[in-house]
Coordinates of C-alpha atoms and ligand atoms in Angstrom, one line a residue:
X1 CA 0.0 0.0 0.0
X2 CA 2.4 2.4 0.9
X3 CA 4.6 1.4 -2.3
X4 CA 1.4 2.3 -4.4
X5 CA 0.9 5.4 -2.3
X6 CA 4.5 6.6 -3.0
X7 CA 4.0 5.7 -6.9
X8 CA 1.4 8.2 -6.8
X9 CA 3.2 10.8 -4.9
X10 CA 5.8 10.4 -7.5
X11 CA 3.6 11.1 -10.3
X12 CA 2.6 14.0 -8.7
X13 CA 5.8 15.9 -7.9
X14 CA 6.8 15.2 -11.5
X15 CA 3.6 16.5 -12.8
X16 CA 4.7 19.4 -10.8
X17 CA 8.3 19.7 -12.6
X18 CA 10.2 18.0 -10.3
X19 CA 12.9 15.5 -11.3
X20 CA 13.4 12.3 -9.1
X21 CA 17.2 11.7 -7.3
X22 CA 18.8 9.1 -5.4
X23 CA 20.4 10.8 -3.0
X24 CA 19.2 13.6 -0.2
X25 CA 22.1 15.9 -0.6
X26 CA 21.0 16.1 -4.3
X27 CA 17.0 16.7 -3.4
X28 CA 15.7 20.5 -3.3
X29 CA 12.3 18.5 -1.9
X30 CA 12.1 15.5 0.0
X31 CA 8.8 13.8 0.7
X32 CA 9.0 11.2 3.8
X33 CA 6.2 8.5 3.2
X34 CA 5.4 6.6 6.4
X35 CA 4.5 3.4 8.0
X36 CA 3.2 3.4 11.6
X37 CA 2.3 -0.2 11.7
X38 CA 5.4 -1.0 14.5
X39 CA 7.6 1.3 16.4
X40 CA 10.5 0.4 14.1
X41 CA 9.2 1.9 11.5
X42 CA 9.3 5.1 13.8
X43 CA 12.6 4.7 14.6
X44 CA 13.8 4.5 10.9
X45 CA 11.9 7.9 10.4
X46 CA 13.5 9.8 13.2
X47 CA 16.6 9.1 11.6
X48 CA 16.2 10.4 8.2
X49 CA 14.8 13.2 10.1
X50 CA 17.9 13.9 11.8
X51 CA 19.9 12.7 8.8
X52 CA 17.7 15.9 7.0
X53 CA 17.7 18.8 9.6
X54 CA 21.3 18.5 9.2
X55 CA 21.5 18.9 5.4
X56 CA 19.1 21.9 5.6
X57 CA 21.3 23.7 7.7
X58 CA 24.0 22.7 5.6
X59 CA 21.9 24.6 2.8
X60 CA 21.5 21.0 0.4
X61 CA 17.8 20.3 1.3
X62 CA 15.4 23.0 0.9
X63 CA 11.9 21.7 2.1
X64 CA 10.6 18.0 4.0
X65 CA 7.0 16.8 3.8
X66 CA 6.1 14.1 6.4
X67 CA 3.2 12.3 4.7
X68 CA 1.3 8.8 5.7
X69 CA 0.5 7.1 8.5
X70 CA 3.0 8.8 10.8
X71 CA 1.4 12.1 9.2
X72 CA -1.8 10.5 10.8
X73 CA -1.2 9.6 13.8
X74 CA -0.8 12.3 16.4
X75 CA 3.0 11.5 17.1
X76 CA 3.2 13.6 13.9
X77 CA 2.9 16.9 16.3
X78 CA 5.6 15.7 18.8
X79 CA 7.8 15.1 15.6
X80 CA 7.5 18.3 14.0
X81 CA 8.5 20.1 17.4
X82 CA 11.6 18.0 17.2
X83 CA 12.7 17.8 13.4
X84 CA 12.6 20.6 11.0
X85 CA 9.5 19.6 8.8
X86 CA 7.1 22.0 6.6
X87 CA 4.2 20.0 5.4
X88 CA 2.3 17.0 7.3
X89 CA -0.2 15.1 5.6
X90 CA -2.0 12.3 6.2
X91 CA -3.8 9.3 4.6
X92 CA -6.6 11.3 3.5
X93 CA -5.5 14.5 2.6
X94 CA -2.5 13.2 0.2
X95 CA -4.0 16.0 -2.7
X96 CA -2.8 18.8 -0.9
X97 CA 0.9 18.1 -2.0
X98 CA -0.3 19.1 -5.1
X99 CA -0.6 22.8 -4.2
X100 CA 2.7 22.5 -1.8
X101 CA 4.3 21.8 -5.2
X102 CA 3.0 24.5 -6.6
X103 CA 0.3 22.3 -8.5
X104 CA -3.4 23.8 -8.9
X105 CA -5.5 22.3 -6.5
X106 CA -5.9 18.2 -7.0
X107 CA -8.5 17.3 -4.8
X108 CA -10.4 15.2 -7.7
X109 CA -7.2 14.0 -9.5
X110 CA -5.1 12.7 -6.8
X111 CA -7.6 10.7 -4.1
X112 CA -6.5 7.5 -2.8
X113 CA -9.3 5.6 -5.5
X114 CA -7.4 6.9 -8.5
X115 CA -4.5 5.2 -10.4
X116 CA -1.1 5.0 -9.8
X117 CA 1.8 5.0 -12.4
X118 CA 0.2 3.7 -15.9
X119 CA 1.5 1.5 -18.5
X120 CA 4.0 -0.1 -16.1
X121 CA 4.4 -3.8 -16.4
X122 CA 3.3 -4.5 -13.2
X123 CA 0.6 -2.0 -11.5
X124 CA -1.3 -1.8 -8.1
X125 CA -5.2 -1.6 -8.3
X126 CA -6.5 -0.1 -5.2
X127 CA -9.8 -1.8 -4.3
X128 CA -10.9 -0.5 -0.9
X129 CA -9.0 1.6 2.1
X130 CA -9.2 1.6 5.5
X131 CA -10.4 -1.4 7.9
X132 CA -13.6 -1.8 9.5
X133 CA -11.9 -4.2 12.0
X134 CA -10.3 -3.6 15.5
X135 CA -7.6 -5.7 16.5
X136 CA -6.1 -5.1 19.5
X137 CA -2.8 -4.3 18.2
X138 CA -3.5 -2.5 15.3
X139 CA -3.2 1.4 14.7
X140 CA -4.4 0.7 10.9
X141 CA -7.9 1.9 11.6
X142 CA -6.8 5.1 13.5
X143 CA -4.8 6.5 11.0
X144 CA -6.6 5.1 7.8
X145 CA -10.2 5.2 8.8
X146 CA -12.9 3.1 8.1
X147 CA -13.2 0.8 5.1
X148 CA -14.1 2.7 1.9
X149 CA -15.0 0.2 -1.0
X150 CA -14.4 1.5 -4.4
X151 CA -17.0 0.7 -7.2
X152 CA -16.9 -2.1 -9.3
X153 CA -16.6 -0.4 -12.8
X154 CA -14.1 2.0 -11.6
X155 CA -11.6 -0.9 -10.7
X156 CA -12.7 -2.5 -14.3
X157 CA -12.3 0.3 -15.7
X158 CA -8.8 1.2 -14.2
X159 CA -7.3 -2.3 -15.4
X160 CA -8.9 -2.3 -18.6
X161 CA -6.8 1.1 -19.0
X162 CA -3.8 -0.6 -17.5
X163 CA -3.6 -3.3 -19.6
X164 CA -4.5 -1.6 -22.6
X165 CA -1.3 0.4 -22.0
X166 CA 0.8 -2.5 -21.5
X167 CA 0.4 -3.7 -18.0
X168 CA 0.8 -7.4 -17.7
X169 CA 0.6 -7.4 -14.2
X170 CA -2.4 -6.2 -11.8
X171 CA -2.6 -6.9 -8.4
X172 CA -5.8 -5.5 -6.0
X173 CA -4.9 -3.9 -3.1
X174 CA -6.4 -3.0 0.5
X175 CA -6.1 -3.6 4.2
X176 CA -8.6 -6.3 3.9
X177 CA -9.0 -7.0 0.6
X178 CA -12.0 -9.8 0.8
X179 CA -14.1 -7.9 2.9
X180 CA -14.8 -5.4 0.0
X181 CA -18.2 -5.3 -0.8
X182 CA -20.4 -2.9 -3.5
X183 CA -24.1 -2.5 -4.5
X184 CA -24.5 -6.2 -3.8
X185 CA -21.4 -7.9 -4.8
X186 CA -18.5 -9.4 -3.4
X187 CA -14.9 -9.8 -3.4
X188 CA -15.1 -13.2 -5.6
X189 CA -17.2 -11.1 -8.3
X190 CA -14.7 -8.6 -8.6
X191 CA -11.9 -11.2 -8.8
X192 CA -13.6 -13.1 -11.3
X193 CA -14.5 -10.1 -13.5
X194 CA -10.5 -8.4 -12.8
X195 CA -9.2 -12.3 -13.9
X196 CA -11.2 -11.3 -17.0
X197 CA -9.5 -8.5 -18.1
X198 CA -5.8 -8.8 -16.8
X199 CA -3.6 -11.4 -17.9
X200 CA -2.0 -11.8 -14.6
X201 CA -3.9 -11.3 -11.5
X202 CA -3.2 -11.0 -7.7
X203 CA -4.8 -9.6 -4.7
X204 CA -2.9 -8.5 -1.4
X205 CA -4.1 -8.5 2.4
X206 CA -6.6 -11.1 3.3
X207 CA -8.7 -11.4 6.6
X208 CA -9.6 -14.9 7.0
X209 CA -13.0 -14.1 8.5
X210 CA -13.9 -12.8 5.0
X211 CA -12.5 -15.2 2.9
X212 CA -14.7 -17.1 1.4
X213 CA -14.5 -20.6 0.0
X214 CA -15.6 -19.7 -3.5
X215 CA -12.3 -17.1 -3.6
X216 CA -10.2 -19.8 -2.9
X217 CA -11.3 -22.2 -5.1
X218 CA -11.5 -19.3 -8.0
X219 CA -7.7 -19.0 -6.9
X220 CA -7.2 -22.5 -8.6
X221 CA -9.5 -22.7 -11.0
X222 CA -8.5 -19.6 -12.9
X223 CA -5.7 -19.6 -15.2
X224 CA -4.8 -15.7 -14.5
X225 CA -4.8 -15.7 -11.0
X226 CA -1.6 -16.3 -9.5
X227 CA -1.8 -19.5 -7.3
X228 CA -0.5 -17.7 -4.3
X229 CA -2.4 -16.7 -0.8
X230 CA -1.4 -14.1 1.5
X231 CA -3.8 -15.1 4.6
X232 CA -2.1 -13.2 8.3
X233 CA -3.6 -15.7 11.0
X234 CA -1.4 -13.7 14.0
X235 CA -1.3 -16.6 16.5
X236 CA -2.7 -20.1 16.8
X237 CA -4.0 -19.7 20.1
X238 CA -7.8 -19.5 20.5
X239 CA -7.5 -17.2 23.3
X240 CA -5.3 -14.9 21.8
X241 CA -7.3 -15.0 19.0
X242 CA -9.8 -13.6 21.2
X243 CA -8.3 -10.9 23.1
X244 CA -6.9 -10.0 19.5
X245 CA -10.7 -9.6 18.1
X246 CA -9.6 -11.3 15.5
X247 CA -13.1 -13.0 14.8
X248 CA -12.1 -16.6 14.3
X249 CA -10.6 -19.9 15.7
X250 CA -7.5 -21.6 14.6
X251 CA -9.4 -24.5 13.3
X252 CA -11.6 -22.5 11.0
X253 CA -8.1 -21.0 9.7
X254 CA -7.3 -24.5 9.2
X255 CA -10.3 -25.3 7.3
X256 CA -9.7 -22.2 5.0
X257 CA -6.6 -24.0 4.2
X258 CA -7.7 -27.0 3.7
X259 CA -9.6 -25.3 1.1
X260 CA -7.2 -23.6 -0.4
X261 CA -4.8 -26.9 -0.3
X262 CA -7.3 -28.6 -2.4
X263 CA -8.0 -26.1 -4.7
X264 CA -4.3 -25.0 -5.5
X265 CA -2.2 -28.0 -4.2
X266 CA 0.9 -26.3 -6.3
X267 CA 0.2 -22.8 -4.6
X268 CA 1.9 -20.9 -2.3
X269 CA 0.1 -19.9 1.2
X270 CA 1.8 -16.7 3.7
X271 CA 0.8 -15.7 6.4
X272 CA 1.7 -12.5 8.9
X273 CA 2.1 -14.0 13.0
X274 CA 2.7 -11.6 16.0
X275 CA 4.7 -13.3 18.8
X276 CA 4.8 -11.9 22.1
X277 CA 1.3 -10.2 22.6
X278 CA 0.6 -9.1 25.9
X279 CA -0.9 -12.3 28.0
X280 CA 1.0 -15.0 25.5
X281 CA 1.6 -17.7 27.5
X282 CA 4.1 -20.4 26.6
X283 CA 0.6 -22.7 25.8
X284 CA -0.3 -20.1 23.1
X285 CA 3.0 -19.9 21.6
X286 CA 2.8 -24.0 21.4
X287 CA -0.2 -23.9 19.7
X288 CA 1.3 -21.1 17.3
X289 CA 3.9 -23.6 16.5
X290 CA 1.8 -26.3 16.3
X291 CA -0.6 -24.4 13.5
X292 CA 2.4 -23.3 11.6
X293 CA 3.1 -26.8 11.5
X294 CA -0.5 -27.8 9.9
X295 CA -0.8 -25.1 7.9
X296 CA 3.4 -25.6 6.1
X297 CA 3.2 -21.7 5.1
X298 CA 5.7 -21.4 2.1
X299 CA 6.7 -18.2 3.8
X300 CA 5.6 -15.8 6.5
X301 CA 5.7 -11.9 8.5
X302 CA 6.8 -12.8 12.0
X303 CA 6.8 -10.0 14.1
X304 CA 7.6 -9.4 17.8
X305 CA 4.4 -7.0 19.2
X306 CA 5.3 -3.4 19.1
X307 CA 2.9 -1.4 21.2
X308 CA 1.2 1.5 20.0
X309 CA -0.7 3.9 21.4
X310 CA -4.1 4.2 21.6
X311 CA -4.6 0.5 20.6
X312 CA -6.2 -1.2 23.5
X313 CA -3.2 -3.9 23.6
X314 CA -0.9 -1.2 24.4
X315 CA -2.9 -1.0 27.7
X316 CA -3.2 -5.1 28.2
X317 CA -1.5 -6.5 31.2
X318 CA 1.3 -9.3 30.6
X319 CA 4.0 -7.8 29.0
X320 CA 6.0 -10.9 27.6
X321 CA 9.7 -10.0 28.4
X322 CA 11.7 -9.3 25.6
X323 CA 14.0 -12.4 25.9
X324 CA 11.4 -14.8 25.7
X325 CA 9.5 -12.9 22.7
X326 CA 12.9 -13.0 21.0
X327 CA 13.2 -16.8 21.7
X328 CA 9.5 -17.5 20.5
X329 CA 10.5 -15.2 17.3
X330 CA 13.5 -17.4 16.6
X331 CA 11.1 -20.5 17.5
X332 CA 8.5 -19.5 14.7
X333 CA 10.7 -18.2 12.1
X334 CA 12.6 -22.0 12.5
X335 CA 9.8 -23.9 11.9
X336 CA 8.5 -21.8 9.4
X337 CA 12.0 -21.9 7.2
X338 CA 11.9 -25.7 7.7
X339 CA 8.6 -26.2 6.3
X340 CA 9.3 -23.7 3.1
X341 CA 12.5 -25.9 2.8
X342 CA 11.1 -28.8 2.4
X343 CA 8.3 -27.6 0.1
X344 CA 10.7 -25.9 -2.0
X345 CA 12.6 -28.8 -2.7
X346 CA 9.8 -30.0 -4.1
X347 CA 9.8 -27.9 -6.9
X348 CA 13.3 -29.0 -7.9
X349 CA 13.4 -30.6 -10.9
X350 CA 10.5 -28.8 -12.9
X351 CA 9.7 -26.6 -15.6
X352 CA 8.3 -23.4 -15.0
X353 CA 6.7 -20.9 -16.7
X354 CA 8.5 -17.4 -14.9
X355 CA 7.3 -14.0 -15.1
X356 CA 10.0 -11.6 -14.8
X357 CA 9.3 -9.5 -12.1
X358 CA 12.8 -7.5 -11.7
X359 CA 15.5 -7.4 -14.9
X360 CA 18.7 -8.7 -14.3
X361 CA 21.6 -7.0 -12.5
X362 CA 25.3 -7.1 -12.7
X363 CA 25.6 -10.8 -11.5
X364 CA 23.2 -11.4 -14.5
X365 CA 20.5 -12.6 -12.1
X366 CA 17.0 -11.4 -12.6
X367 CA 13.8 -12.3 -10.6
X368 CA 10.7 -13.4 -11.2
X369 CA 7.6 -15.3 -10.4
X370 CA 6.2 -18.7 -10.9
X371 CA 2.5 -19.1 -11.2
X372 CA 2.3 -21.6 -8.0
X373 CA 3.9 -17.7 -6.7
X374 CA 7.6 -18.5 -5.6
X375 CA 10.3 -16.4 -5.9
X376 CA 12.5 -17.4 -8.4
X377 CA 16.5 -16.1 -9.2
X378 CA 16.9 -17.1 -13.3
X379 CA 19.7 -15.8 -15.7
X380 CA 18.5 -14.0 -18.3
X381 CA 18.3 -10.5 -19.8
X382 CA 14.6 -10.8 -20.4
X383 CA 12.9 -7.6 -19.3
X384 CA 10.3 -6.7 -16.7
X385 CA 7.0 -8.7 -17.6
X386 CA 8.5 -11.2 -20.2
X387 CA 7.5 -14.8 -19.6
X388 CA 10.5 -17.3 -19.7
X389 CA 10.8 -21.4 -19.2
X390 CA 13.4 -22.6 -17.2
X391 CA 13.9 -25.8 -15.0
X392 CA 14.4 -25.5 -11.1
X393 CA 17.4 -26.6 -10.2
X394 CA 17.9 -25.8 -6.5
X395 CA 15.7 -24.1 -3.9
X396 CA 16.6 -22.5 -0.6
X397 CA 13.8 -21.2 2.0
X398 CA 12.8 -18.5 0.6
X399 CA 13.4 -18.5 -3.4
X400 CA 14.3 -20.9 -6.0
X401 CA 16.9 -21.0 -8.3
X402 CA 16.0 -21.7 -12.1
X403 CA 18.7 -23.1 -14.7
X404 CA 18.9 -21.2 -18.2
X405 CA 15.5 -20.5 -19.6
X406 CA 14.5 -22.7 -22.5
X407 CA 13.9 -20.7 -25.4
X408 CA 13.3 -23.6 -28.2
X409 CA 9.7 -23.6 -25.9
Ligands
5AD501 N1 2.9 -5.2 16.7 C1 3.5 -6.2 15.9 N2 3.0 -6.5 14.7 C2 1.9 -5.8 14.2 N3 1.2 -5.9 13.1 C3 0.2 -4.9 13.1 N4 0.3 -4.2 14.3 C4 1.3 -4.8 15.0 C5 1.9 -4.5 16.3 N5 1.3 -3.5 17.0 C6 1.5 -6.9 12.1 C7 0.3 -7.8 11.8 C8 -0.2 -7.3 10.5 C9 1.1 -6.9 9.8 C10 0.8 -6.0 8.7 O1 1.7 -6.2 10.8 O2 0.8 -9.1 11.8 O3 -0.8 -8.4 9.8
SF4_502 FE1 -5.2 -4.0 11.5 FE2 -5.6 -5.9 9.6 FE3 -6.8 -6.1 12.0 FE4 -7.6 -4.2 10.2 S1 -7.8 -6.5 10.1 S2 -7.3 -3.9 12.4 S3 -5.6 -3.7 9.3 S4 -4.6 -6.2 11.6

């Protein structure tokens, strides 16, 4: 999301005249896009903040815009008495940019349901913002708001536009993608009708309380949908489950999977897990380890809890000490590596159609996609959104590694 959001913030300074650099010191503007999520991503901010005050006083940066969920939250004030910063913005209010770079006003042209770069390869598709839910840990609803569902045509019509100009590549975005809803339909229709029009399809985050059985089994029966499944479960423990509010059990997670399993038996299946939540008892974190067992997630988010204020786990008693989150982290991530492991080797071997995602780099390694949706390393100089064949020939946890592409296929 905050990749798309940037895209569009791109667009817009450019619009505007501006020309993008790689460095600060180079930069007359500098626009700070944030992530509040966890406090680490706080901490990273703070120090490009520093890192900027002191190039402004050295005279190389001129202005700094603070914009996204930091912008949002109401941290943003304490940061601005601190750090040198002209312009906060937050999730909703992203337009106004466009006049702080001298832009005419952009209210109607730059709103979070409007497009992103076009004619890229590969393109984010905004479906809804926001998130109706409210998890204990989670400061997504604060500083994005409530779920706003984008019509049906307007999506159609975006990717129709995309892939007209070239995109081969759409994948639908939101904080809870399958809960999006319009006059009457559902998630599932709008998949079905995107799969329609793009040639490659994928859709990023899932709740599993929305996610219905027809969406996964659409997941394997359409050729254009990209076998893979992001689905964040957060714990295996029923009771933490509960005081997270997250609305299900583990064994319905389990039965989603099951479902998905069936349906996509090559497929790929992530998932996002918190350790250390307040009250985690070392019976909960079994149980985590005992679902990520079940489930065999090709790959997975594990983060330790970060509290945040003004979620109601920041006030929860049973602070788990850092030393035990930090061995339940390493506890997690270890089974979860050994699981993708062993899948991954089974993919050894095979032929696979690869969709190159990013073109090669010195080492002559470029990286791509598989339509079960692992990561695979392949040489070749094919571009961005080619298609090559190549044959697996190792895997580690987290990618595999293709041999040369086959091009009498
Ligand atoms: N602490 C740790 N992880 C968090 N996430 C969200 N809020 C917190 C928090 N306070 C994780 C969840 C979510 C992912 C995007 O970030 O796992 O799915
Ligand atoms: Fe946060 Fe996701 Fe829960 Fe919404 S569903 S409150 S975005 S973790």
């Amino acid at each position: 999301m905050n990749v798309h959001d940037s895209d569009r913030i791109r667009r817009m300074i450019q619009d505007a005249g501006y020309a993008e650099v790689q460095r600060y010191e180079d930069a007359d503007l500098v626009i700070l896009n944030t992530c509040y999520v966890r406090e680490n991503a706080v901490d990273r901010v703070k120090g490009h903040l520093g890192e900027l005050n002191r190039l402004r006083r050295e005279g190389r940066v001129k202005r700094v815009a603070l914009t996204g969920c930091i912008g949002a939250a109401e941290e943003s004030a304490a940061l601005r008495q601190t750090y040198d910063i002209d312009l906060v913005l937050g999730t909703h209010n992203t337009y106004e940019l466009a006049e702080f770079v001298g832009l005419p006003t952009m209210r109607e042209t730059y709103t979070p349901d409007l497009p992103g770069t076009e004619g890229g390869h590969n393109a984010f598709v905004t479906i809804m913002t926001g998130c109706n839910y409210q998890c204990s840990y989670c400061i997504v609803p604060t500083v994005r708001g409530r779920m706003i569902c984008r019509p049906m045509e307007s999506v159609i019509g975006e990717v129709e536009r995309l892939v007209a100009g070239g995109t081969g590549y759409v994948t639908l975005l939101g904080q809870t993608v399958d809960a999006w809803r319009h006059e009457g339909k559902r998630f599932c229709d709008l998949l079905e009708a995107v799969s329609e029009s793009a040639p490659r399809v994928w859709f990023t985050t899932s709740h599993p309380s929305n996610m219905e059985d027809r969406t996964l089994r659409a997941i394997g029966e359409r050729e254009t949908i990209v076998k893979r499944l992001h689905l964040p479960v957060q714990s295996g423990s029923d009771r933490i489950l509960k005081v997270m509010h997250r609305g299900y059990k583990a064994e319905r997670y389990r039965r989603k999977i099951e479902v998905f399993r069936e349906a996509a038996p090559e497929g790929t299946l992530s998932t996002d897990i918190i350790v250390g939540h307040p009250g985690e008892t070392e019976e909960d974190h079994e149980q985590t380890l005992r679902l990520v067992e079940d489930c065999a997630f090709d790959s997975a988010y594990i983060f330790k809890f970060s509290p945040r204020r003004g979620t109601e786990a920041a006030g929860l008693p049973g602070t788990v000490p850092d030393a035990v989150v930090q061995r339940r982290f390493l506890e997690v991530l270890r089974q979860v590596e050994q699981n993708a492991f062993t899948r991954n080797q089974r993919k050894v071997g095979g032929m696979e159609e690869i969709y190159i995602r990013h073109g090669s780099t010195e080492d002559g390694k470029a990286i791509g996609e598989t339509w079960s949706g692992h990561a695979v390393h392949v040489n070749t100089d094919a571009e961005p959104g080619d298609y090559v064949k190549a044959r697996i020939e190792s895997a580690g946890p987290h990618v595999l590694y293709a041999g040369e592409p086959d091009t009498s296929l």
